PDB file of C-alpha atoms in Angstrom:
ATOM      1  CA  UNK A   1      11.036  78.963  80.198  1.00 69.00           C
ATOM      2  CA  UNK A   2       9.243  77.271  77.664  1.00 57.00           C
ATOM      3  CA  UNK A   3       6.664  74.773  77.416  1.00 47.00           C
ATOM      4  CA  UNK A   4       8.874  73.194  74.670  1.00 45.00           C
ATOM      5  CA  UNK A   5      12.228  73.977  73.689  1.00 44.00           C
ATOM      6  CA  UNK A   6      11.404  76.803  71.807  1.00 39.00           C
ATOM      7  CA  UNK A   7       7.896  78.409  72.751  1.00 39.00           C
ATOM      8  CA  UNK A   8       8.101  81.234  75.297  1.00 40.00           C
ATOM      9  CA  UNK A   9       6.821  81.597  78.842  1.00 41.00           C
ATOM     10  CA  UNK A  10       3.353  80.791  80.571  1.00 40.00           C
ATOM     11  CA  UNK A  11       2.254  81.228  83.882  1.00 41.00           C
ATOM     12  CA  UNK A  12       0.778  77.746  85.448  1.00 38.00           C
ATOM     13  CA  UNK A  13      -3.072  78.373  86.018  1.00 37.00           C
ATOM     14  CA  UNK A  14      -4.134  75.041  87.677  1.00 38.00           C
ATOM     15  CA  UNK A  15      -4.030  72.856  90.654  1.00 37.00           C
ATOM     16  CA  UNK A  16      -5.937  70.610  92.559  1.00 36.00           C
ATOM     17  CA  UNK A  17      -6.451  70.637  96.419  1.00 36.00           C
ATOM     18  CA  UNK A  18      -5.930  67.566  98.311  1.00 36.00           C
ATOM     19  CA  UNK A  19      -8.350  66.176 101.110  1.00 33.00           C
ATOM     20  CA  UNK A  20      -5.695  66.131 103.903  1.00 34.00           C
ATOM     21  CA  UNK A  21      -3.843  69.571 105.364  1.00 35.00           C
ATOM     22  CA  UNK A  22      -0.255  68.972 105.267  1.00 35.00           C
ATOM     23  CA  UNK A  23       0.556  72.695 106.921  1.00 33.00           C
ATOM     24  CA  UNK A  24      -1.194  73.625 110.035  1.00 37.00           C
ATOM     25  CA  UNK A  25       0.572  77.446 110.302  1.00 38.00           C
ATOM     26  CA  UNK A  26       0.584  79.202 113.546  1.00 42.00           C
ATOM     27  CA  UNK A  27      -1.261  82.291 114.913  1.00 43.00           C
ATOM     28  CA  UNK A  28      -0.618  85.713 113.559  1.00 41.00           C
ATOM     29  CA  UNK A  29       1.850  86.267 116.573  1.00 42.00           C
ATOM     30  CA  UNK A  30       3.984  83.356 115.824  1.00 45.00           C
ATOM     31  CA  UNK A  31       3.740  84.112 112.124  1.00 50.00           C
ATOM     32  CA  UNK A  32       5.172  87.487 113.085  1.00 45.00           C
ATOM     33  CA  UNK A  33       8.014  85.888 114.998  1.00 43.00           C
ATOM     34  CA  UNK A  34       8.564  83.470 111.795  1.00 50.00           C
ATOM     35  CA  UNK A  35       9.127  86.715 109.771  1.00 48.00           C
ATOM     36  CA  UNK A  36      11.272  88.397 112.283  1.00 45.00           C
ATOM     37  CA  UNK A  37      13.316  85.338 112.769  1.00 46.00           C
ATOM     38  CA  UNK A  38      13.825  84.033 109.504  1.00 44.00           C
ATOM     39  CA  UNK A  39      13.971  87.258 106.958  1.00 38.00           C
ATOM     40  CA  UNK A  40      15.429  89.546 109.555  1.00 39.00           C
ATOM     41  CA  UNK A  41      19.312  90.240 110.189  1.00 33.00           C
ATOM     42  CA  UNK A  42      20.170  88.149 113.380  1.00 32.00           C
ATOM     43  CA  UNK A  43      23.384  87.394 112.072  1.00 30.00           C
ATOM     44  CA  UNK A  44      26.607  87.875 114.693  1.00 29.00           C
ATOM     45  CA  UNK A  45      27.966  91.306 114.064  1.00 33.00           C
ATOM     46  CA  UNK A  46      25.241  93.075 112.628  1.00 30.00           C
ATOM     47  CA  UNK A  47      24.556  96.567 113.824  1.00 30.00           C
ATOM     48  CA  UNK A  48      21.196  97.356 115.132  1.00 32.00           C
ATOM     49  CA  UNK A  49      20.661 100.029 112.395  1.00 30.00           C
ATOM     50  CA  UNK A  50      20.986  97.299 109.807  1.00 20.00           C
ATOM     51  CA  UNK A  51      18.898  94.505 111.683  1.00 30.00           C
ATOM     52  CA  UNK A  52      15.932  96.238 112.686  1.00 30.00           C
ATOM     53  CA  UNK A  53      14.061  95.892 109.598  1.00 33.00           C
ATOM     54  CA  UNK A  54      11.302  93.354 108.486  1.00 35.00           C
ATOM     55  CA  UNK A  55      10.983  91.235 104.937  1.00 35.00           C
ATOM     56  CA  UNK A  56       8.970  94.396 103.869  1.00 35.00           C
ATOM     57  CA  UNK A  57      12.174  96.494 104.151  1.00 34.00           C
ATOM     58  CA  UNK A  58      14.080  94.565 101.422  1.00 38.00           C
ATOM     59  CA  UNK A  59      14.752  95.807  98.428  1.00 40.00           C
ATOM     60  CA  UNK A  60      11.688  96.383  96.412  1.00 42.00           C
ATOM     61  CA  UNK A  61      13.368  96.314  93.039  1.00 50.00           C
ATOM     62  CA  UNK A  62      16.010  93.949  91.154  1.00 54.00           C
ATOM     63  CA  UNK A  63      18.920  95.114  89.147  1.00 47.00           C
ATOM     64  CA  UNK A  64      16.741  95.519  86.171  1.00 49.00           C
ATOM     65  CA  UNK A  65      14.662  98.236  88.087  1.00 60.00           C
ATOM     66  CA  UNK A  66      11.465  96.195  88.828  1.00 79.00           C
ATOM     67  CA  UNK A  67      10.845  93.133  91.258  1.00 89.00           C
ATOM     68  CA  UNK A  68       8.482  90.703  89.860  1.00 96.00           C
ATOM     69  CA  UNK A  69       5.230  90.528  91.998  1.00 96.00           C
ATOM     70  CA  UNK A  70       3.094  88.323  89.778  1.00 98.00           C
ATOM     71  CA  UNK A  71       3.766  84.868  88.548  1.00 98.00           C
ATOM     72  CA  UNK A  72       3.821  85.835  84.648  1.00 98.00           C
ATOM     73  CA  UNK A  73       6.578  88.651  85.560  1.00 98.00           C
ATOM     74  CA  UNK A  74       8.652  86.143  87.603  1.00 98.00           C
ATOM     75  CA  UNK A  75       8.287  83.376  84.812  1.00 98.00           C
ATOM     76  CA  UNK A  76       9.837  86.334  82.443  1.00 98.00           C
ATOM     77  CA  UNK A  77      12.453  87.524  84.616  1.00 97.00           C
ATOM     78  CA  UNK A  78      13.764  83.669  85.029  1.00 98.00           C
ATOM     79  CA  UNK A  79      13.379  83.349  81.286  1.00 98.00           C
ATOM     80  CA  UNK A  80      15.368  86.372  80.367  1.00 97.00           C
ATOM     81  CA  UNK A  81      17.900  85.337  82.867  1.00 98.00           C
ATOM     82  CA  UNK A  82      18.413  81.815  81.691  1.00 98.00           C
ATOM     83  CA  UNK A  83      18.895  83.488  78.025  1.00 98.00           C
ATOM     84  CA  UNK A  84      21.731  85.568  79.204  1.00 98.00           C
ATOM     85  CA  UNK A  85      23.124  82.540  81.081  1.00 98.00           C
ATOM     86  CA  UNK A  86      22.905  80.142  78.018  1.00 98.00           C
ATOM     87  CA  UNK A  87      24.361  83.058  75.401  1.00 98.00           C
ATOM     88  CA  UNK A  88      27.201  83.749  77.759  1.00 97.00           C
ATOM     89  CA  UNK A  89      26.002  87.343  78.647  1.00 97.00           C
ATOM     90  CA  UNK A  90      25.566  87.227  82.588  1.00 96.00           C
ATOM     91  CA  UNK A  91      25.074  90.153  84.317  1.00 95.00           C
ATOM     92  CA  UNK A  92      25.611  88.728  87.970  1.00 93.00           C
ATOM     93  CA  UNK A  93      22.692  91.247  89.333  1.00 93.00           C
ATOM     94  CA  UNK A  94      21.825  92.191  92.973  1.00 92.00           C
ATOM     95  CA  UNK A  95      25.509  91.707  93.833  1.00 91.00           C
ATOM     96  CA  UNK A  96      26.283  95.332  94.905  1.00 93.00           C
ATOM     97  CA  UNK A  97      27.098  96.867  98.053  1.00 94.00           C
ATOM     98  CA  UNK A  98      24.112  98.610  98.087  1.00 92.00           C
ATOM     99  CA  UNK A  99      22.214  95.332  97.732  1.00 93.00           C
ATOM    100  CA  UNK A 100      24.085  93.515 100.268  1.00 94.00           C
ATOM    101  CA  UNK A 101      23.126  96.393 102.974  1.00 94.00           C
ATOM    102  CA  UNK A 102      19.874  96.435 102.049  1.00 92.00           C
ATOM    103  CA  UNK A 103      19.437  92.813 102.489  1.00 94.00           C
ATOM    104  CA  UNK A 104      20.618  92.737 106.062  1.00 94.00           C
ATOM    105  CA  UNK A 105      17.218  94.221 106.929  1.00 95.00           C
ATOM    106  CA  UNK A 106      15.142  91.646 105.079  1.00 93.00           C
ATOM    107  CA  UNK A 107      14.343  89.712 102.016  1.00 94.00           C
ATOM    108  CA  UNK A 108      12.107  89.451  99.307  1.00 94.00           C
ATOM    109  CA  UNK A 109      12.510  86.988  96.714  1.00 97.00           C
ATOM    110  CA  UNK A 110      10.479  86.450  93.590  1.00 98.00           C
ATOM    111  CA  UNK A 111      10.822  82.724  93.024  1.00 98.00           C
ATOM    112  CA  UNK A 112      11.186  79.550  94.740  1.00 98.00           C
ATOM    113  CA  UNK A 113      13.349  77.001  92.902  1.00 98.00           C
ATOM    114  CA  UNK A 114      13.403  73.462  93.926  1.00 99.00           C
ATOM    115  CA  UNK A 115      16.163  72.020  92.467  1.00 98.00           C
ATOM    116  CA  UNK A 116      18.681  68.949  92.546  1.00 98.00           C
ATOM    117  CA  UNK A 117      21.760  68.964  94.511  1.00 98.00           C
ATOM    118  CA  UNK A 118      23.937  68.709  91.335  1.00 98.00           C
ATOM    119  CA  UNK A 119      26.775  70.942  91.077  1.00 98.00           C
ATOM    120  CA  UNK A 120      26.368  71.712  87.667  1.00 98.00           C
ATOM    121  CA  UNK A 121      22.794  73.335  88.055  1.00 98.00           C
ATOM    122  CA  UNK A 122      22.969  76.272  90.612  1.00 98.00           C
ATOM    123  CA  UNK A 123      19.812  78.240  90.386  1.00 98.00           C
ATOM    124  CA  UNK A 124      21.029  81.329  90.600  1.00 98.00           C
ATOM    125  CA  UNK A 125      24.010  80.812  87.857  1.00 98.00           C
ATOM    126  CA  UNK A 126      21.373  78.941  85.647  1.00 98.00           C
ATOM    127  CA  UNK A 127      18.778  81.932  85.956  1.00 98.00           C
ATOM    128  CA  UNK A 128      21.321  84.844  86.358  1.00 98.00           C
ATOM    129  CA  UNK A 129      20.104  85.965  89.411  1.00 98.00           C
ATOM    130  CA  UNK A 130      21.728  87.524  92.537  1.00 96.00           C
ATOM    131  CA  UNK A 131      21.463  87.847  96.250  1.00 96.00           C
ATOM    132  CA  UNK A 132      17.590  88.172  97.316  1.00 96.00           C
ATOM    133  CA  UNK A 133      16.343  87.208  94.270  1.00 97.00           C
ATOM    134  CA  UNK A 134      15.666  83.277  94.318  1.00 98.00           C
ATOM    135  CA  UNK A 135      14.579  81.052  97.536  1.00 98.00           C
ATOM    136  CA  UNK A 136      16.596  77.987  96.432  1.00 98.00           C
ATOM    137  CA  UNK A 137      15.745  74.451  97.826  1.00 98.00           C
ATOM    138  CA  UNK A 138      17.709  71.609  96.789  1.00 98.00           C
ATOM    139  CA  UNK A 139      17.704  67.657  97.185  1.00 98.00           C
ATOM    140  CA  UNK A 140      18.729  64.873  95.277  1.00 98.00           C
ATOM    141  CA  UNK A 141      16.121  64.246  92.251  1.00 98.00           C
ATOM    142  CA  UNK A 142      14.401  67.036  93.767  1.00 98.00           C
ATOM    143  CA  UNK A 143      12.911  64.478  96.441  1.00 98.00           C
ATOM    144  CA  UNK A 144      10.192  65.843  98.407  1.00 98.00           C
ATOM    145  CA  UNK A 145      10.307  65.338 102.346  1.00 97.00           C
ATOM    146  CA  UNK A 146       8.538  67.424 104.863  1.00 98.00           C
ATOM    147  CA  UNK A 147      11.556  69.675 105.451  1.00 98.00           C
ATOM    148  CA  UNK A 148      11.711  70.452 101.669  1.00 98.00           C
ATOM    149  CA  UNK A 149       7.628  70.767 101.957  1.00 98.00           C
ATOM    150  CA  UNK A 150       8.139  73.122 104.556  1.00 98.00           C
ATOM    151  CA  UNK A 151      10.723  75.229 103.104  1.00 98.00           C
ATOM    152  CA  UNK A 152       8.513  75.579  99.861  1.00 98.00           C
ATOM    153  CA  UNK A 153       5.679  76.503 101.842  1.00 98.00           C
ATOM    154  CA  UNK A 154       7.620  79.005 104.076  1.00 98.00           C
ATOM    155  CA  UNK A 155       8.552  80.890 100.739  1.00 98.00           C
ATOM    156  CA  UNK A 156       5.191  80.952  99.648  1.00 98.00           C
ATOM    157  CA  UNK A 157       2.807  81.539 102.448  1.00 97.00           C
ATOM    158  CA  UNK A 158       5.476  83.715 104.529  1.00 97.00           C
ATOM    159  CA  UNK A 159       6.850  85.608 101.914  1.00 97.00           C
ATOM    160  CA  UNK A 160       4.362  85.758  99.290  1.00 97.00           C
ATOM    161  CA  UNK A 161       6.608  84.406  96.319  1.00 98.00           C
ATOM    162  CA  UNK A 162       4.534  83.970  93.178  1.00 98.00           C
ATOM    163  CA  UNK A 163       6.239  81.204  91.452  1.00 98.00           C
ATOM    164  CA  UNK A 164       7.741  78.014  92.423  1.00 98.00           C
ATOM    165  CA  UNK A 165       9.542  75.937  89.755  1.00 98.00           C
ATOM    166  CA  UNK A 166      10.539  72.390  90.284  1.00 98.00           C
ATOM    167  CA  UNK A 167      13.659  72.182  88.364  1.00 98.00           C
ATOM    168  CA  UNK A 168      15.036  68.906  87.091  1.00 98.00           C
ATOM    169  CA  UNK A 169      18.063  68.318  84.600  1.00 98.00           C
ATOM    170  CA  UNK A 170      19.673  66.217  82.104  1.00 98.00           C
ATOM    171  CA  UNK A 171      22.003  63.247  83.366  1.00 98.00           C
ATOM    172  CA  UNK A 172      20.495  63.297  87.059  1.00 98.00           C
ATOM    173  CA  UNK A 173      22.797  61.085  88.964  1.00 98.00           C
ATOM    174  CA  UNK A 174      19.788  60.761  91.373  1.00 98.00           C
ATOM    175  CA  UNK A 175      17.547  59.234  88.723  1.00 98.00           C
ATOM    176  CA  UNK A 176      20.160  57.103  87.237  1.00 97.00           C
ATOM    177  CA  UNK A 177      20.964  55.303  90.841  1.00 97.00           C
ATOM    178  CA  UNK A 178      17.178  55.062  90.934  1.00 97.00           C
ATOM    179  CA  UNK A 179      16.700  53.285  87.794  1.00 97.00           C
ATOM    180  CA  UNK A 180      19.794  51.305  88.263  1.00 95.00           C
ATOM    181  CA  UNK A 181      18.776  50.112  92.117  1.00 95.00           C
ATOM    182  CA  UNK A 182      14.930  49.279  90.113  1.00 94.00           C
ATOM    183  CA  UNK A 183      14.227  45.507  90.917  1.00 81.00           C
ATOM    184  CA  UNK A 184      17.951  44.975  92.456  1.00 89.00           C
ATOM    185  CA  UNK A 185      17.920  42.952  95.722  1.00 86.00           C
ATOM    186  CA  UNK A 186      21.056  45.157  96.565  1.00 90.00           C
ATOM    187  CA  UNK A 187      20.354  48.154  98.837  1.00 92.00           C
ATOM    188  CA  UNK A 188      21.980  51.494  97.860  1.00 94.00           C
ATOM    189  CA  UNK A 189      24.168  52.665 101.135  1.00 94.00           C
ATOM    190  CA  UNK A 190      23.270  55.073 103.681  1.00 93.00           C
ATOM    191  CA  UNK A 191      20.352  57.151 103.369  1.00 95.00           C
ATOM    192  CA  UNK A 192      20.613  56.923  99.004  1.00 97.00           C
ATOM    193  CA  UNK A 193      18.209  54.294  99.444  1.00 96.00           C
ATOM    194  CA  UNK A 194      15.550  56.627 100.422  1.00 97.00           C
ATOM    195  CA  UNK A 195      16.001  58.813  97.675  1.00 98.00           C
ATOM    196  CA  UNK A 196      15.780  55.973  94.918  1.00 97.00           C
ATOM    197  CA  UNK A 197      12.596  54.883  96.977  1.00 97.00           C
ATOM    198  CA  UNK A 198      11.074  58.323  96.207  1.00 98.00           C
ATOM    199  CA  UNK A 199      12.101  58.315  92.582  1.00 98.00           C
ATOM    200  CA  UNK A 200      11.004  54.723  91.812  1.00 98.00           C
ATOM    201  CA  UNK A 201       7.493  55.081  91.293  1.00 98.00           C
ATOM    202  CA  UNK A 202       8.236  57.674  88.464  1.00 98.00           C
ATOM    203  CA  UNK A 203      10.357  55.335  86.497  1.00 98.00           C
ATOM    204  CA  UNK A 204       9.202  55.072  82.619  1.00 98.00           C
ATOM    205  CA  UNK A 205       9.356  51.234  82.580  1.00 96.00           C
ATOM    206  CA  UNK A 206       8.479  51.532  78.807  1.00 97.00           C
ATOM    207  CA  UNK A 207      11.670  52.681  77.716  1.00 97.00           C
ATOM    208  CA  UNK A 208      15.333  51.084  78.306  1.00 96.00           C
ATOM    209  CA  UNK A 209      18.867  51.999  78.857  1.00 96.00           C
ATOM    210  CA  UNK A 210      19.404  55.841  78.489  1.00 97.00           C
ATOM    211  CA  UNK A 211      15.873  56.575  77.227  1.00 98.00           C
ATOM    212  CA  UNK A 212      14.577  55.127  80.311  1.00 98.00           C
ATOM    213  CA  UNK A 213      16.844  57.550  82.607  1.00 98.00           C
ATOM    214  CA  UNK A 214      15.991  60.334  80.260  1.00 98.00           C
ATOM    215  CA  UNK A 215      12.356  60.032  80.700  1.00 98.00           C
ATOM    216  CA  UNK A 216      12.212  59.169  84.141  1.00 98.00           C
ATOM    217  CA  UNK A 217      13.918  62.873  84.805  1.00 98.00           C
ATOM    218  CA  UNK A 218      10.938  64.425  83.285  1.00 98.00           C
ATOM    219  CA  UNK A 219       8.191  61.901  84.711  1.00 98.00           C
ATOM    220  CA  UNK A 220      10.138  62.560  88.227  1.00 98.00           C
ATOM    221  CA  UNK A 221       9.610  66.857  87.523  1.00 98.00           C
ATOM    222  CA  UNK A 222       5.966  65.996  86.661  1.00 98.00           C
ATOM    223  CA  UNK A 223       5.167  64.046  89.780  1.00 98.00           C
ATOM    224  CA  UNK A 224       6.944  66.745  92.465  1.00 98.00           C
ATOM    225  CA  UNK A 225       4.891  69.311  90.496  1.00 98.00           C
ATOM    226  CA  UNK A 226       1.730  67.736  90.755  1.00 98.00           C
ATOM    227  CA  UNK A 227       2.450  66.807  94.600  1.00 98.00           C
ATOM    228  CA  UNK A 228       2.960  70.388  95.189  1.00 98.00           C
ATOM    229  CA  UNK A 229       0.219  71.549  93.154  1.00 98.00           C
ATOM    230  CA  UNK A 230      -2.149  69.570  95.582  1.00 98.00           C
ATOM    231  CA  UNK A 231      -1.188  70.909  98.539  1.00 98.00           C
ATOM    232  CA  UNK A 232      -4.101  72.632  99.911  1.00 98.00           C
ATOM    233  CA  UNK A 233      -2.253  75.961 100.975  1.00 97.00           C
ATOM    234  CA  UNK A 234      -0.326  76.039  97.732  1.00 98.00           C
ATOM    235  CA  UNK A 235      -3.465  75.027  95.513  1.00 98.00           C
ATOM    236  CA  UNK A 236      -5.529  77.979  97.216  1.00 98.00           C
ATOM    237  CA  UNK A 237      -2.670  80.488  96.115  1.00 98.00           C
ATOM    238  CA  UNK A 238      -2.849  79.224  92.794  1.00 98.00           C
ATOM    239  CA  UNK A 239      -6.640  79.231  92.434  1.00 98.00           C
ATOM    240  CA  UNK A 240      -6.502  83.113  93.466  1.00 98.00           C
ATOM    241  CA  UNK A 241      -4.062  83.616  90.590  1.00 98.00           C
ATOM    242  CA  UNK A 242      -1.513  84.682  93.588  1.00 98.00           C
ATOM    243  CA  UNK A 243       1.136  81.667  92.677  1.00 98.00           C
ATOM    244  CA  UNK A 244       2.158  79.582  89.458  1.00 98.00           C
ATOM    245  CA  UNK A 245       3.982  76.146  90.106  1.00 98.00           C
ATOM    246  CA  UNK A 246       5.694  75.010  87.081  1.00 98.00           C
ATOM    247  CA  UNK A 247       7.971  72.189  86.101  1.00 98.00           C
ATOM    248  CA  UNK A 248      11.280  72.706  84.171  1.00 98.00           C
ATOM    249  CA  UNK A 249      14.279  71.007  82.977  1.00 98.00           C
ATOM    250  CA  UNK A 250      17.671  72.206  82.116  1.00 98.00           C
ATOM    251  CA  UNK A 251      19.721  70.868  79.719  1.00 98.00           C
ATOM    252  CA  UNK A 252      23.610  70.444  80.409  1.00 98.00           C
ATOM    253  CA  UNK A 253      24.687  70.503  76.825  1.00 98.00           C
ATOM    254  CA  UNK A 254      22.637  73.535  75.862  1.00 98.00           C
ATOM    255  CA  UNK A 255      22.505  75.519  79.306  1.00 98.00           C
ATOM    256  CA  UNK A 256      19.048  75.939  78.499  1.00 98.00           C
ATOM    257  CA  UNK A 257      15.690  75.533  80.540  1.00 98.00           C
ATOM    258  CA  UNK A 258      12.712  74.734  79.179  1.00 98.00           C
ATOM    259  CA  UNK A 259       9.226  73.750  80.735  1.00 98.00           C
ATOM    260  CA  UNK A 260       7.775  70.544  81.303  1.00 98.00           C
ATOM    261  CA  UNK A 261       4.324  71.299  82.990  1.00 98.00           C
TER     262      UNK A 261
END
């Protein structure tokens, strides 16, 4: 992923800690239980031999032969995957029978991708990754709530994932709805108004029409990125060089991902 539409990938290097603590993670015993419950194979029909491992027992390498363990390596892996995707040279890695069997005993994804629910932007395809490679969290417009924040935190704090990517995209319907509803007396149906309300503070009112929507897509990604970077537990990981949090955007017209922050 690029800092502009042509430059190479660079890891994020800074974050600021907020005064409050959003996450109060449990004792070591309960942390072990979390790992066993959420990374082990507890699915109906799994045999004891396949389900007895932990996250550490998951495959240590990707199809390329090396599993990224640092923010820089993870960024390079995603950038390479997106190059394959946009040039129609996808490998569809890590889908073999051996990988599927190994993953029954645990997982070790190398990146969290917080993306939109848009059906045109599935992270595993956009970055040409396979089973066990990415932990994907998706909400309309990348909107944050406690469930989304907890999901991102779980990936970083419990699975030691070194990279979080906030992935916005061209022609985001959630952003379009928020911009259209801005200043209107009519409320959007059901729970959709909640999505619009969360995006509304990021609307770029210095622009009009399609330009406003396009600019707001970027502003929304940056706002979500900033909020994640301010989470104390995540910020501590960033400060220690163990985590990068980046904001990026996917272009439907080119299939390319470029970095925003």
